[in-house]
Coordinates of C-alpha atoms in Angstrom, one line a residue:
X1 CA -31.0 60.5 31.1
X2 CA -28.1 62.7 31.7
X3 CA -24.9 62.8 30.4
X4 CA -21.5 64.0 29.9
X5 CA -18.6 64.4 28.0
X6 CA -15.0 64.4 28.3
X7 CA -13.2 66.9 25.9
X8 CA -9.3 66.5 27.2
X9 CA -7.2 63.3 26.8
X10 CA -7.2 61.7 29.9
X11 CA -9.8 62.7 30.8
X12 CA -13.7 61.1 32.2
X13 CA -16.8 62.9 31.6
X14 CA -20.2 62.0 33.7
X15 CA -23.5 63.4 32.7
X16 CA -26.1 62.9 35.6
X17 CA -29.7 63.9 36.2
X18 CA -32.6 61.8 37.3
X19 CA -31.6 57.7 37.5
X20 CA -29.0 57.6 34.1
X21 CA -25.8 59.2 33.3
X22 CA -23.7 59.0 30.7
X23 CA -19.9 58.3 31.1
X24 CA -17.9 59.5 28.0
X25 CA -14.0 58.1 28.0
X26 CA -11.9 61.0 25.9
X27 CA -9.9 58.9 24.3
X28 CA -10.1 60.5 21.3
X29 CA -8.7 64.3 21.5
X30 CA -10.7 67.2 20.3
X31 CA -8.1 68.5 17.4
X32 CA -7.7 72.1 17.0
X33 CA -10.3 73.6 15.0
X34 CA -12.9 70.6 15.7
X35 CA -15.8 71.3 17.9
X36 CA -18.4 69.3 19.2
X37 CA -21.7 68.8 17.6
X38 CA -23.3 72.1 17.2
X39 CA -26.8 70.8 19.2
X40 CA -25.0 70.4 22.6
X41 CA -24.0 73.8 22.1
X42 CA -25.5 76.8 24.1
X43 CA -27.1 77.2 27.5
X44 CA -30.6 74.7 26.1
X45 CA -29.4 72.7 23.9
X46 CA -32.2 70.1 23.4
X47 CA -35.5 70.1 24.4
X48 CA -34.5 68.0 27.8
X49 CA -30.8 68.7 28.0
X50 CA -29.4 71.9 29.5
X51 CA -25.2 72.3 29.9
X52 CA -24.7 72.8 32.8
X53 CA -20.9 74.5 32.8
X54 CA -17.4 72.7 32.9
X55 CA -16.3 70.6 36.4
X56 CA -12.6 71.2 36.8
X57 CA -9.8 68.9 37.9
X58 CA -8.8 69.0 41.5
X59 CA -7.5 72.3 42.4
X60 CA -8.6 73.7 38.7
X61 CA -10.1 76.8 38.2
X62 CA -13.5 77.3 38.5
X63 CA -16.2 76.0 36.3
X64 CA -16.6 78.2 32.9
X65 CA -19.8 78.5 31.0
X66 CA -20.2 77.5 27.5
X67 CA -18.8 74.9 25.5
X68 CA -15.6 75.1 23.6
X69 CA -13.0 73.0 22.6
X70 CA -10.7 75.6 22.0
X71 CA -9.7 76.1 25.9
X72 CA -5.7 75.4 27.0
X73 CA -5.4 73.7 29.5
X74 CA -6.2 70.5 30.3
X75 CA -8.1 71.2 33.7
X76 CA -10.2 73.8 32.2
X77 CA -11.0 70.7 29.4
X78 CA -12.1 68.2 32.3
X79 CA -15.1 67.5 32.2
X80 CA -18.7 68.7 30.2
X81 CA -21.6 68.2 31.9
X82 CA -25.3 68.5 30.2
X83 CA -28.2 67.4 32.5
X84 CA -31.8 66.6 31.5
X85 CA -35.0 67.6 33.1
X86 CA -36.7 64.6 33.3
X87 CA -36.3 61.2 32.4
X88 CA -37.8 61.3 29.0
X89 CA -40.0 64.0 27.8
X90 CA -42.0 66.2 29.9
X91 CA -45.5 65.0 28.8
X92 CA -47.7 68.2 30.5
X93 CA -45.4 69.7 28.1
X94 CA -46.1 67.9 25.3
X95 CA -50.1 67.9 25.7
X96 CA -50.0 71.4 25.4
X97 CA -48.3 71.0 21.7
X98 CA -49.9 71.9 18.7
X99 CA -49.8 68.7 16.1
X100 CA -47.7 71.0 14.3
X101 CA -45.5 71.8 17.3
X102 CA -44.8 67.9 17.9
X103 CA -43.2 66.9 14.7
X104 CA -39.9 69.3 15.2
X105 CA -40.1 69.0 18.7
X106 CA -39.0 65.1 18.3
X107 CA -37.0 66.0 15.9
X108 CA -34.8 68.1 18.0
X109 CA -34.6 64.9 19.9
X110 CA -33.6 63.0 17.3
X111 CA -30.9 65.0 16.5
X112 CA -29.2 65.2 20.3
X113 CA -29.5 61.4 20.7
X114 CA -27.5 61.0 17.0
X115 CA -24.9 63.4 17.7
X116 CA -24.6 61.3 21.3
X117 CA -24.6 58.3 19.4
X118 CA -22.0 59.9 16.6
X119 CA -19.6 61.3 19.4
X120 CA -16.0 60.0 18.3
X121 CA -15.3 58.7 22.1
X122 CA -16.8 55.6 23.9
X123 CA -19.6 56.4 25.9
X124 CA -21.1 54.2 28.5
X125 CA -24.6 54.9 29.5
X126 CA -25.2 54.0 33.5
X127 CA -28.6 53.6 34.8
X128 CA -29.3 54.1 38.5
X129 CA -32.9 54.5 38.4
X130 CA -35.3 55.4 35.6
X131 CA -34.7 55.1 31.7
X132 CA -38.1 55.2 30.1
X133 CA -38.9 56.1 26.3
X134 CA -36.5 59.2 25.7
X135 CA -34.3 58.2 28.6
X136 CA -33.7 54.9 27.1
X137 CA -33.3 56.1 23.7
X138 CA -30.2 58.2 24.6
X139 CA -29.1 54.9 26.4
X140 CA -28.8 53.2 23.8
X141 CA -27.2 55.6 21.4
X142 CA -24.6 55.1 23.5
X143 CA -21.3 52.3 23.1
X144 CA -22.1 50.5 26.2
X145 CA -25.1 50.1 28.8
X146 CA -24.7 49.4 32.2
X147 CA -27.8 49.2 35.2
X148 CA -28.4 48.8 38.9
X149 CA -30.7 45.9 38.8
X150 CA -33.3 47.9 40.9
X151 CA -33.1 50.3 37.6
X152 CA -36.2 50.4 35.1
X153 CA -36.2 50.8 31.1
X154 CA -38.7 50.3 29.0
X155 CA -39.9 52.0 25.0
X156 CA -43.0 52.7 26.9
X157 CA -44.9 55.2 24.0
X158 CA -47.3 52.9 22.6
X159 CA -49.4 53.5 26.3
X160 CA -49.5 56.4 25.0
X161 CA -50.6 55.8 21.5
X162 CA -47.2 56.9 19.7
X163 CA -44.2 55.5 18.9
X164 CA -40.3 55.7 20.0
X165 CA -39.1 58.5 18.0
X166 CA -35.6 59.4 19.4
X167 CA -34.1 56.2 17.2
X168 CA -36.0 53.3 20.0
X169 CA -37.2 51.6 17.1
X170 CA -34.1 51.5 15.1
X171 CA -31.4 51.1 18.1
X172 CA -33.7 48.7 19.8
X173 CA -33.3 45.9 17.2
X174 CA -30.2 46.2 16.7
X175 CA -29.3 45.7 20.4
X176 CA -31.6 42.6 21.0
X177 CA -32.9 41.6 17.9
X178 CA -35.7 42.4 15.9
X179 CA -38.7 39.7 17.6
X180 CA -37.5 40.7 20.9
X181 CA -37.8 44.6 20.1
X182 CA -40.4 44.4 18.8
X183 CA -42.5 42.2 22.1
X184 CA -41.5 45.4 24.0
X185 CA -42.4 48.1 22.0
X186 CA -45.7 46.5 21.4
X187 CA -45.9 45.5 25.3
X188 CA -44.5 48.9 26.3
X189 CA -42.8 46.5 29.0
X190 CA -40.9 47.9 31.4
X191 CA -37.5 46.3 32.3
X192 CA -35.5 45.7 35.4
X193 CA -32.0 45.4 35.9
X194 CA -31.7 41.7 35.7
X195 CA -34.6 41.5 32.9
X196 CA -32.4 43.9 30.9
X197 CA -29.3 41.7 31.3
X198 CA -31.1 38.6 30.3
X199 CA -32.0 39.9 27.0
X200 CA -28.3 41.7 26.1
X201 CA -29.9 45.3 26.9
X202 CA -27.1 46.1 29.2
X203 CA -23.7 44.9 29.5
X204 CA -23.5 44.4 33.2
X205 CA -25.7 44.7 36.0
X206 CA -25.3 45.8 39.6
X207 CA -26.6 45.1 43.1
X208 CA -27.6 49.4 44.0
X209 CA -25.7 50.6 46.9
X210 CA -26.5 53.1 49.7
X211 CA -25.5 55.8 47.5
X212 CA -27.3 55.0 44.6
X213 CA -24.8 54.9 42.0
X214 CA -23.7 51.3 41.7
X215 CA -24.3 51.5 37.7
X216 CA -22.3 54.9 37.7
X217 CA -19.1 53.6 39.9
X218 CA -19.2 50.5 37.2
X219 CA -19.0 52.9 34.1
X220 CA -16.5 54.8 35.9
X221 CA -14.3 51.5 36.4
X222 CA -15.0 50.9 32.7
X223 CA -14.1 54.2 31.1
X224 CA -10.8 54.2 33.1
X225 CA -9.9 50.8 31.4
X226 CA -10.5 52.6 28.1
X227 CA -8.2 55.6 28.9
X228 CA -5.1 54.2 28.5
X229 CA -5.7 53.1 24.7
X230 CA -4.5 54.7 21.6
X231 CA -6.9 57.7 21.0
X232 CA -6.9 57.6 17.5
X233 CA -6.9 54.0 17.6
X234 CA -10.3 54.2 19.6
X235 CA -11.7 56.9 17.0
X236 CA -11.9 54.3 14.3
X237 CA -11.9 51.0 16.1
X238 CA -15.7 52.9 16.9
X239 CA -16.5 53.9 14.1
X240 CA -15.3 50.4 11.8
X241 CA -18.1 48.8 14.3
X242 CA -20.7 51.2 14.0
X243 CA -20.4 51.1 9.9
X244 CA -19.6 47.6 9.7
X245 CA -22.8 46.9 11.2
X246 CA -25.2 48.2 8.9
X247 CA -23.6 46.5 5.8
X248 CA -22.3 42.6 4.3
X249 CA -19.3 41.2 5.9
X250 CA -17.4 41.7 2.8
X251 CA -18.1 45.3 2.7
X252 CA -17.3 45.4 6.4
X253 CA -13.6 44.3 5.8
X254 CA -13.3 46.8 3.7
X255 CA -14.5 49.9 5.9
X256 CA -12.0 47.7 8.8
X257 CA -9.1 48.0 6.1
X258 CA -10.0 51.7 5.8
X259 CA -9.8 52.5 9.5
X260 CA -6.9 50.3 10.3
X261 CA -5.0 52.8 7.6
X262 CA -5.5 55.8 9.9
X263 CA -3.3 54.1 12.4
X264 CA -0.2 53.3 10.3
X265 CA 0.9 57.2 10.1
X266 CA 0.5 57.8 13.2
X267 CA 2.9 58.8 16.2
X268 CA 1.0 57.5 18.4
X269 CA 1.5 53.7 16.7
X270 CA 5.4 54.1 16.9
X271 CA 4.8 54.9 20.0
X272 CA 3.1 51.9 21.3
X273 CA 5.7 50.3 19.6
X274 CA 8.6 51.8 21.6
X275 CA 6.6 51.5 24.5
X276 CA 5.8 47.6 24.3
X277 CA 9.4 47.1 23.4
X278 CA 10.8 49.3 26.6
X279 CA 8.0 47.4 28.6
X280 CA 6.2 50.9 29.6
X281 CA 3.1 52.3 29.9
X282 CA 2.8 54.1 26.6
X283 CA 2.4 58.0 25.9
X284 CA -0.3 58.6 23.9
X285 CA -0.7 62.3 22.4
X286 CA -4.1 61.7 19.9
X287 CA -1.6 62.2 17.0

């Protein structure tokens, strides 16, 4: 997998590498003073991910090393791309572990694929080509899933006599159901586009084109539909699903009541206001 992440309103990000990228919507503004997660920091950031620079807006400056929120302008805050090695993890690598070597070495990739999965902007996950144990783990830490139908997915690590341990066997579930999750763990099945559709893996699937990024083009289309949207609104319309799932429906009206209450102070609320009134395309500043 590959992905990448958007840190400027208005902005798209694409992570690419191998068959998957991630498409991150910045719909949500980096506030001064807030940074990303502190594992996609630095030149390796994860045992598979490497950031790979900034990619500027046409006719921007260059692309910049490291990773910052604290840049000013808004072409220099495009676009953040972090690229994986391989499509899950390298195994020559792994054989050569130590069985004390292993247990942080997963761990690392635990703790990339949750800060993916706890990033406070939608991310759609696009699969062009191969998203097999790791690769599909980060897929589905993010929002939304979408797949050529020539693409392949699978949990494939009981072949290998171990088990998902980048969240598959918590994330899997979730996303298709426990009896389901649980025939393709214990299968290690591997999944095309249109198999993955059938069982609510993906959202969408996509005839591949000549270029090979039919799945990309789609999240692309989708993240630009987001965009326009109150950013703030977005923040916690994410994260009201994310913790309403895990708990009662009562409790989940609750934790909706609670988010819905970060939008009443904000400008950005009067604004949509003014904006559906003046029959405009609203302004949103993240505020």
């Amino acid at each position: 997998m590959a992905a990448a992440v958007a840190a400027a309103p208005g902005a798209l990000g694409a992570l690419h590498a191998g068959g998957a990228r991630l498409v991150a919507a910045c719909s949500a503004r980096l506030c001064p003073g807030l940074r990303l997660p502190s594992s996609l920091a630095g030149r390796r950031v994860g045992p598979a991910i490497w950031a790979q620079g900034w990619v500027p807006a046409a006719g921007g400056p260059a692309p910049k090393r490291g990773y910052s929120s604290e840049m000013k302008t808004e072409d220099e805050l495009r676009v953040r791309h972090l690229e994986e090695e391989n499509r899950g993890a390298d195994l020559k690598e792994r054989a050569k572990m130590s069985s004390s070597e292993v247990g942080p070495f997963v761990s690392k990739i635990r703790a990339v694929i949750n800060d993916i999965a706890n990033l406070p902007v939608p991310t759609i996950a696009a699969i062009d080509g191969l998203a097999l144990g790791g690769g599909l783990e980060l897929a589905l830490a993010c929002d939304i899933r979408v797949a050529a139908s020539s693409a392949k997915m699978g949990l494939v690590e009981t072949k290998l006599a171990i088990i998902p341990g980048g969240g598959g066997t918590q994330r899997l579930p979730r996303a298709i159901g426990m009896s389901l999750a649980k025939e393709l763990i214990f299968s290690a099945r591997v999944l095309d586009g249109q198999e993955a559709k059938a069982v609510g893996l993906i959202s969408h699937v996509l005839e591949q084109n000549q270029e090979g990024d039919a799945a990309y083009r789609k999240a692309l289309d989708l993240a630009r539909e987001f965009l326009p949207q109150g950013p703030v609104a977005m923040r916690v319309a994410k994260l009201a699903i994310n913790q309403g799932m895990e708990v009662d429906l009562v409790t989940g009206l609750a934790i909706e009541e609670a988010c819905y209450a970060q939008t009443i102070p904000t400008k950005d609320r009067l604004e949509g206001l003014l904006a559906f009134k003046e029959k405009r395309p609203p302004r949103y500043k993240g505020e």
